[in-house]
Coordinates of C-alpha atoms in Angstrom, one line a residue:
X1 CA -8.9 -17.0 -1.3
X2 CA -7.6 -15.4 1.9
X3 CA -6.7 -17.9 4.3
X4 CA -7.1 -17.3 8.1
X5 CA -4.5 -17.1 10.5
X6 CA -4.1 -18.4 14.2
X7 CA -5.5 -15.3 16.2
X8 CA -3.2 -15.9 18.9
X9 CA 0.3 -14.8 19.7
X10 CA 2.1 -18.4 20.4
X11 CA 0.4 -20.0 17.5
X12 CA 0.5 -17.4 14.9
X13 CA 4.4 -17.4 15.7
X14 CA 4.9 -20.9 14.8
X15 CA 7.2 -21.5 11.5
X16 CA 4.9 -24.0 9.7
X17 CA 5.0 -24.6 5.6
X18 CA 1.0 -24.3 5.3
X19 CA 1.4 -20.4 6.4
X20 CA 0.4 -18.2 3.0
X21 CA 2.6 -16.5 1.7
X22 CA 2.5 -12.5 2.6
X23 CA 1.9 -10.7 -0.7
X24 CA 3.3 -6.7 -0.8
X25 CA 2.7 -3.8 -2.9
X26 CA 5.5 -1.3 -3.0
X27 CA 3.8 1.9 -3.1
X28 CA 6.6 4.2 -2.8
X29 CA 7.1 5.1 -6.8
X30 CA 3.2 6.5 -6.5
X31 CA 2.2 7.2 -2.9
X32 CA 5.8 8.2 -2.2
X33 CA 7.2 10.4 -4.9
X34 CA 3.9 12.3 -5.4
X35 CA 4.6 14.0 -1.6
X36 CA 7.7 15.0 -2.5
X37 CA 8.5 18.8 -3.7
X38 CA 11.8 17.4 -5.3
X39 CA 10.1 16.3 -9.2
X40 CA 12.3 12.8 -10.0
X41 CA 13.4 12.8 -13.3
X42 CA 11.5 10.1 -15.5
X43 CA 14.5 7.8 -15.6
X44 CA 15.0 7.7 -12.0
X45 CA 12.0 6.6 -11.2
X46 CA 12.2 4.0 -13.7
X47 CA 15.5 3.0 -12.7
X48 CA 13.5 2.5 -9.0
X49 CA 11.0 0.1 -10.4
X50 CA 13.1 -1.5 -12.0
X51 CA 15.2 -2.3 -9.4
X52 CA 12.2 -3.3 -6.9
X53 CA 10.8 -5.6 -9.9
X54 CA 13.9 -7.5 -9.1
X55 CA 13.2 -7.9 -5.1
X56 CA 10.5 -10.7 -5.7
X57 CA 8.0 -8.3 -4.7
X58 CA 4.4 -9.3 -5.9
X59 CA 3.4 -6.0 -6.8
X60 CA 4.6 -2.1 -7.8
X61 CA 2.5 1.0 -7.8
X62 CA 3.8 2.5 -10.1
X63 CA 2.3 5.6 -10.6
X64 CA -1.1 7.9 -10.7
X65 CA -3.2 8.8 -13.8
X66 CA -4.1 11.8 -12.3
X67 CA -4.0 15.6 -14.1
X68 CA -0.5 17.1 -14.2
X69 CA -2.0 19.9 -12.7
X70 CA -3.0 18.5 -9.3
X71 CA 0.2 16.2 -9.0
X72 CA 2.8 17.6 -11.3
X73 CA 5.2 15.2 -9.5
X74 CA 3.9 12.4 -11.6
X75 CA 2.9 14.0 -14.7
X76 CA 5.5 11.8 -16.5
X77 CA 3.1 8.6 -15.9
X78 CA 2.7 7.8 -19.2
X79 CA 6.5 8.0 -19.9
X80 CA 7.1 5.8 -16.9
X81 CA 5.1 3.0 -17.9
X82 CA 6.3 2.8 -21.1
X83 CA 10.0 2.7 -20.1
X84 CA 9.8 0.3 -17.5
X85 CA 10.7 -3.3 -17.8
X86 CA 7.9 -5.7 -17.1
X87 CA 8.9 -8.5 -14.9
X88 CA 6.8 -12.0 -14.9
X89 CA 5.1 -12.4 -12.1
X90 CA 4.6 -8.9 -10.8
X91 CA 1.8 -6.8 -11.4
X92 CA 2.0 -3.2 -12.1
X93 CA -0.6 -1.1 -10.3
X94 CA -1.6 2.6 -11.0
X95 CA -4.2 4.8 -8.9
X96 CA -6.6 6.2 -11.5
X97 CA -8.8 8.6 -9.9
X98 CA -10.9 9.3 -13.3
X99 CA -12.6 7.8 -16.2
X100 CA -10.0 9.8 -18.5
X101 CA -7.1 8.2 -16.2
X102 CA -8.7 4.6 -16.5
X103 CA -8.5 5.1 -20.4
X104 CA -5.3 6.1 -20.2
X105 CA -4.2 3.7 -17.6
X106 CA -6.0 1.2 -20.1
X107 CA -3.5 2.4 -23.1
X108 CA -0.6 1.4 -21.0
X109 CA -1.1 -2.1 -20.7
X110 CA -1.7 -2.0 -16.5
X111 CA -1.9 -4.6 -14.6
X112 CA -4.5 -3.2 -12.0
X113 CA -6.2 0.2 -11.3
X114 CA -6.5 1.4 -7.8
X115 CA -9.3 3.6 -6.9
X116 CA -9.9 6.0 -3.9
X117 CA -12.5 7.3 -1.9
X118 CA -13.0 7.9 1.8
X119 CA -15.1 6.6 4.5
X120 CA -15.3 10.0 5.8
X121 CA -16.7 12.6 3.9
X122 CA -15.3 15.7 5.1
X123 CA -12.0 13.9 4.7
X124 CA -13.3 12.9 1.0
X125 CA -13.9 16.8 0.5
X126 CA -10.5 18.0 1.5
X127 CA -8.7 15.6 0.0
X128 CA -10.9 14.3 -3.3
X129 CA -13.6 17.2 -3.5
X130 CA -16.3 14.0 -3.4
X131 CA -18.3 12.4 -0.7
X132 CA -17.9 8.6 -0.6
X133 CA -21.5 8.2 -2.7
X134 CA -20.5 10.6 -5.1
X135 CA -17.0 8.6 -5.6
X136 CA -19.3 5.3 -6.3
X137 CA -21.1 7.6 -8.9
X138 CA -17.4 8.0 -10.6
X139 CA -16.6 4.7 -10.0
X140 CA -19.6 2.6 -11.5
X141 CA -18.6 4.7 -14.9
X142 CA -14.9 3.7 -14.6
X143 CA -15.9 -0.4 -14.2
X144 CA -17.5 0.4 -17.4
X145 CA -14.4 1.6 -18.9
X146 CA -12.4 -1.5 -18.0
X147 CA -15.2 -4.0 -18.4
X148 CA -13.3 -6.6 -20.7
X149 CA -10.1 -5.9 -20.4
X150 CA -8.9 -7.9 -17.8
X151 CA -7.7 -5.2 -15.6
X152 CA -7.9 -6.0 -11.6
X153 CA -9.7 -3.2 -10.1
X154 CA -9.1 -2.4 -6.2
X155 CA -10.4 0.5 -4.0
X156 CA -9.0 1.6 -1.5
X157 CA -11.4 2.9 1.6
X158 CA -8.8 6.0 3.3
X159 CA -9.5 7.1 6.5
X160 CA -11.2 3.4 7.3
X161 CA -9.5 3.8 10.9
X162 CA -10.2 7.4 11.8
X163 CA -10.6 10.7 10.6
X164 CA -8.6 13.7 11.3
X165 CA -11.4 15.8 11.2
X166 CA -14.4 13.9 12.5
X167 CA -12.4 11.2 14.4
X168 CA -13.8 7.8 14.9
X169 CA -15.3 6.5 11.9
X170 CA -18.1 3.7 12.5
X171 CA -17.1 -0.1 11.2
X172 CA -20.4 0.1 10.2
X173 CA -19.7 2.6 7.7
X174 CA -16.4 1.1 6.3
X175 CA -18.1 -2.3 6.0
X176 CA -21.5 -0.5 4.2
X177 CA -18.6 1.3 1.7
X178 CA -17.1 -2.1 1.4
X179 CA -20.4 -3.9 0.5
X180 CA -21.2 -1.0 -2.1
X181 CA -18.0 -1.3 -4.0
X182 CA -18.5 -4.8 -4.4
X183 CA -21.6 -4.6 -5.4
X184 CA -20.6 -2.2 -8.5
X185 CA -17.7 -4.8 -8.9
X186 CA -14.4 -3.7 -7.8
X187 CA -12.5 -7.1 -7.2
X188 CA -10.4 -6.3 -4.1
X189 CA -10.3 -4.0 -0.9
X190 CA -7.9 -1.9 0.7
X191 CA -8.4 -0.7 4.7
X192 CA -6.3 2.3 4.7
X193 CA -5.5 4.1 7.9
X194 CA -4.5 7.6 5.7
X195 CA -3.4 9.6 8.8
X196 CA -1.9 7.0 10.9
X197 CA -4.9 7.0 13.6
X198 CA -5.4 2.9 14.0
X199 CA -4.6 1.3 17.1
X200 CA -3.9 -2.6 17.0
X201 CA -7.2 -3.6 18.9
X202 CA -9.2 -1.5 16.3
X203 CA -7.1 -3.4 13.6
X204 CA -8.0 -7.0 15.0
X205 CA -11.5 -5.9 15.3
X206 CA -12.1 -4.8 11.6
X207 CA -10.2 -7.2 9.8
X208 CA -12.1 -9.8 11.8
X209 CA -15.6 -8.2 11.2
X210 CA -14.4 -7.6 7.5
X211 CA -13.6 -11.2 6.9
X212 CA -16.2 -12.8 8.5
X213 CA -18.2 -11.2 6.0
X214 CA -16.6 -12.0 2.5
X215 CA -14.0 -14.5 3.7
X216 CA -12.7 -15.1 -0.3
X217 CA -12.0 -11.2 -0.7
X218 CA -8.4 -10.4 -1.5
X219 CA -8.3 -7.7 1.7
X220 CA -5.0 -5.6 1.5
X221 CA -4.3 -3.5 4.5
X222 CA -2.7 -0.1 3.9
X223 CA -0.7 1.6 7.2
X224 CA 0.9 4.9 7.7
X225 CA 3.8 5.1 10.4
X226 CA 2.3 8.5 11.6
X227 CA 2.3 7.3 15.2
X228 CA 4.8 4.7 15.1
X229 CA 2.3 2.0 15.0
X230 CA 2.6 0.9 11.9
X231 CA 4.3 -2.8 12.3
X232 CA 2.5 -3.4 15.0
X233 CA -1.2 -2.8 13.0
X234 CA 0.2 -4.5 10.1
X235 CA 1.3 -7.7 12.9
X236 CA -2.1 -8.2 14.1
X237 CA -3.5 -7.9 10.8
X238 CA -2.0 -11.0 9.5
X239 CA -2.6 -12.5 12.9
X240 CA -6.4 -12.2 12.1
X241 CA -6.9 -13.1 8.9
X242 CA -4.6 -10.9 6.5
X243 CA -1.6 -11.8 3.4
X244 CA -1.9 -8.5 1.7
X245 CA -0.1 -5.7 2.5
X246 CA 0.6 -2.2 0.7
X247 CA 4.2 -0.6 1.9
X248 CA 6.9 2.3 1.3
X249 CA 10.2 1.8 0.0
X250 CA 12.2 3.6 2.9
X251 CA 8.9 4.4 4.4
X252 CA 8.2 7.4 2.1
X253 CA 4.9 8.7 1.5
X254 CA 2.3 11.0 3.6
X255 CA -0.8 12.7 3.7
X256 CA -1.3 16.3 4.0
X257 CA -4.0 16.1 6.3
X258 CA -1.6 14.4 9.1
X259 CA 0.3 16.6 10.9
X260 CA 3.9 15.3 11.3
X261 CA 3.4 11.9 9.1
X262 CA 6.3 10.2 8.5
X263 CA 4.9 8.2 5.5
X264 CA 3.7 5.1 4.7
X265 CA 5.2 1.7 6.9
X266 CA 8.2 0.9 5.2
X267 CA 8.9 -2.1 2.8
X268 CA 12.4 -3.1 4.6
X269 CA 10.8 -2.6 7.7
X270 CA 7.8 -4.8 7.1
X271 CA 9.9 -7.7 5.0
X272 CA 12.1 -7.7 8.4
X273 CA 9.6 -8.5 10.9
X274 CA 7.7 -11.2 9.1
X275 CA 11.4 -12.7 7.6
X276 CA 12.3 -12.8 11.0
X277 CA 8.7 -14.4 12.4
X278 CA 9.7 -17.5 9.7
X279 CA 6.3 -16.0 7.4
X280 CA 7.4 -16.4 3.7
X281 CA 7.3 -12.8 2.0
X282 CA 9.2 -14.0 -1.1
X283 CA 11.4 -11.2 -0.7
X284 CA 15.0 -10.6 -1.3
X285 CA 15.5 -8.1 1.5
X286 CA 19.4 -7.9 0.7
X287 CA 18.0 -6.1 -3.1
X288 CA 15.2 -4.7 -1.4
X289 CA 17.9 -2.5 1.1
X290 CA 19.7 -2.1 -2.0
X291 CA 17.1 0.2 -3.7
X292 CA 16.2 1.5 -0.8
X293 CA 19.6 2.9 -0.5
X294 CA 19.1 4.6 -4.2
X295 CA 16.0 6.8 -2.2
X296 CA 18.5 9.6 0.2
X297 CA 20.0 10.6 -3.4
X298 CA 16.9 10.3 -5.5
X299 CA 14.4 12.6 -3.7
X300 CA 17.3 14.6 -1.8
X301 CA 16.8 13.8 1.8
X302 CA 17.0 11.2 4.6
X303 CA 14.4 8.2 4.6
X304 CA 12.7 7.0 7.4
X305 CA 13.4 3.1 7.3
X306 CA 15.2 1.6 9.9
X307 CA 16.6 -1.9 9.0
X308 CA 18.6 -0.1 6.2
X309 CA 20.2 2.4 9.1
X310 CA 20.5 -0.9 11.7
X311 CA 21.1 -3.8 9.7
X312 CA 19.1 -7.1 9.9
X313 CA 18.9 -8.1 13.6
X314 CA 20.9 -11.2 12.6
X315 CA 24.2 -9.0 11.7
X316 CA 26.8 -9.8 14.1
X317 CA 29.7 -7.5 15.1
X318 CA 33.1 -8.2 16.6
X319 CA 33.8 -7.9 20.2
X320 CA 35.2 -4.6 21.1
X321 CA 39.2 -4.9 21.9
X322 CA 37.9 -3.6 25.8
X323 CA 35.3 -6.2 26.3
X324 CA 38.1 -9.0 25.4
X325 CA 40.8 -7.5 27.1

């Protein structure tokens, strides 16, 4: 069950033990690599997981059961689950975006399947070639497939905080989405702001109106950085309501339908504010910087991430030789 938080700023800032514990799902191995025109060689990525299924992170997405064809950046997902090693107490997530994914995310022994649609339906054109009923269609037959298997299944709702196309998108849509996918039984919801259009007021606003509605749902909130308003949705968030949070190693990831996204908000990043608040993430951020710093070499470029550039905001420095002269 997802416990509320204070909704103010003086109370929600309090170090108390009955806080929940935040609860984060890497996405960078899926959300992040797939953007990337560098392909990452099957043991890299592996070596990546592996080393964030060390950082006490709850869960890993892993990777996408998608066709080679349309993200030839993952095609090696099979290979990837296989090779990785499976750490207790972390669940290994894939995005399957098909019923011949779901069967073969089923054959790999996942954890949980994340499926996509989105509230807006010219975005769920461009980006899925499906309107948001037609992805229910799919998805009642992929609940089907997993029926008995003891698979979580999640869906994701993109564009739940504004469309690049259309622009607003109405609550009363998202929430109507929400209420379908239940319905068909999916048993958890992501709020995914895909192009990095959420404001913090509109954040407050829907997680409130989500929550008062299905107060037991495991609600995970999904941010992009686009804007550089990504900590600051993901703060009010968990001030109204919400533990579960999907985030970026180095704050890698994207959408093509963002002009000048700078990925998803980033893992360090997002450990490091709440670390600091006093709000247990049950993260090792020293290992989490760690892989992070694997990333530059791995995909051949600079990451966005900032704690890993700065330090922790508890580093100290000496005194320069001037200032104590």
């Amino acid at each position: 069950m997802t416990d509320l938080m204070p909704g103010s700023m003086p109370d929600s800032m309090i170090r108390t033990n009955t806080q929940p514990r935040i609860t984060i799902n890497d996405v960078a191995p899926r959300d992040g690599l797939q953007i990337e025109s560098r392909f990452v060689p099957t043991e890299e990525k592996i070596r990546l997981i592996d080393a964030l299924s060390r950082t006490g992170l709850a869960k890993i997405e892993a990777t996408s059961f998608t066709s080679p064809k349309a993200i030839p950046s993952l095609r090696d997902a099979e290979e990837v689950m296989r090779g990785i090693e499976r750490v207790p107490g972390v669940d290994y997530v894939v995005l399957v975006p098909n019923e011949k994914g779901a069967e073969r995310a089923l054959a790999c022994g996942v954890d949980e399947i994340n499926l996509v649609l989105s509230a807006s339906d010219s975005h769920g054109r461009a980006n899925l070639r499906m309107t948001a009923e037609q992805s229910l269609e799919r998805f009642a037959n992929i609940l089907e497939i997993t029926k008995g298997s003891n698979v979580f299944v999640n869906a994701s709702i993109s564009t739940a905080f504004g469309c690049p196309f259309e622009g607003d998108v109405p609550f009363k849509r998202v929430l109507g989405i929400t209420e379908k996918l239940l319905a068909l039984g999916v048993q958890g919801i992501s709020l995914c702001d895909t192009t990095g259009m959420a404001n913090p007021r509109q954040v407050a606003d829907l997680c409130r109106e989500t929550l008062s509605r299905w107060a037991w749902l495991p609600l995970t909130l999904h941010f992009h950085n686009t804007r550089g308003m990504g900590l600051a949705n993901a703060l009010v968030a968990w001030q109204n309501g919400v533990t579960r949070f999907d985030a970026s190693l180095g704050g890698l990831g994207g959408c093509p339908y963002a002009p000048g996204a700078t990925g998803n908000v980033c893992t360090e990043d997002l450990v490091h504010m709440f670390e600091q608040m006093g709000v247990d993430t049950g993260v090792d951020l020293e290992r989490l910087m760690a892989a992070a710093e694997l990333l530059p070499a791995m995909i051949g470029h600079e990451v966005p991430g900032q704690v890993v550039k700065a330090g922790t905001s508890d580093r100290r420095y000496p005194l320069p030789e001037a200032a104590g002269g």
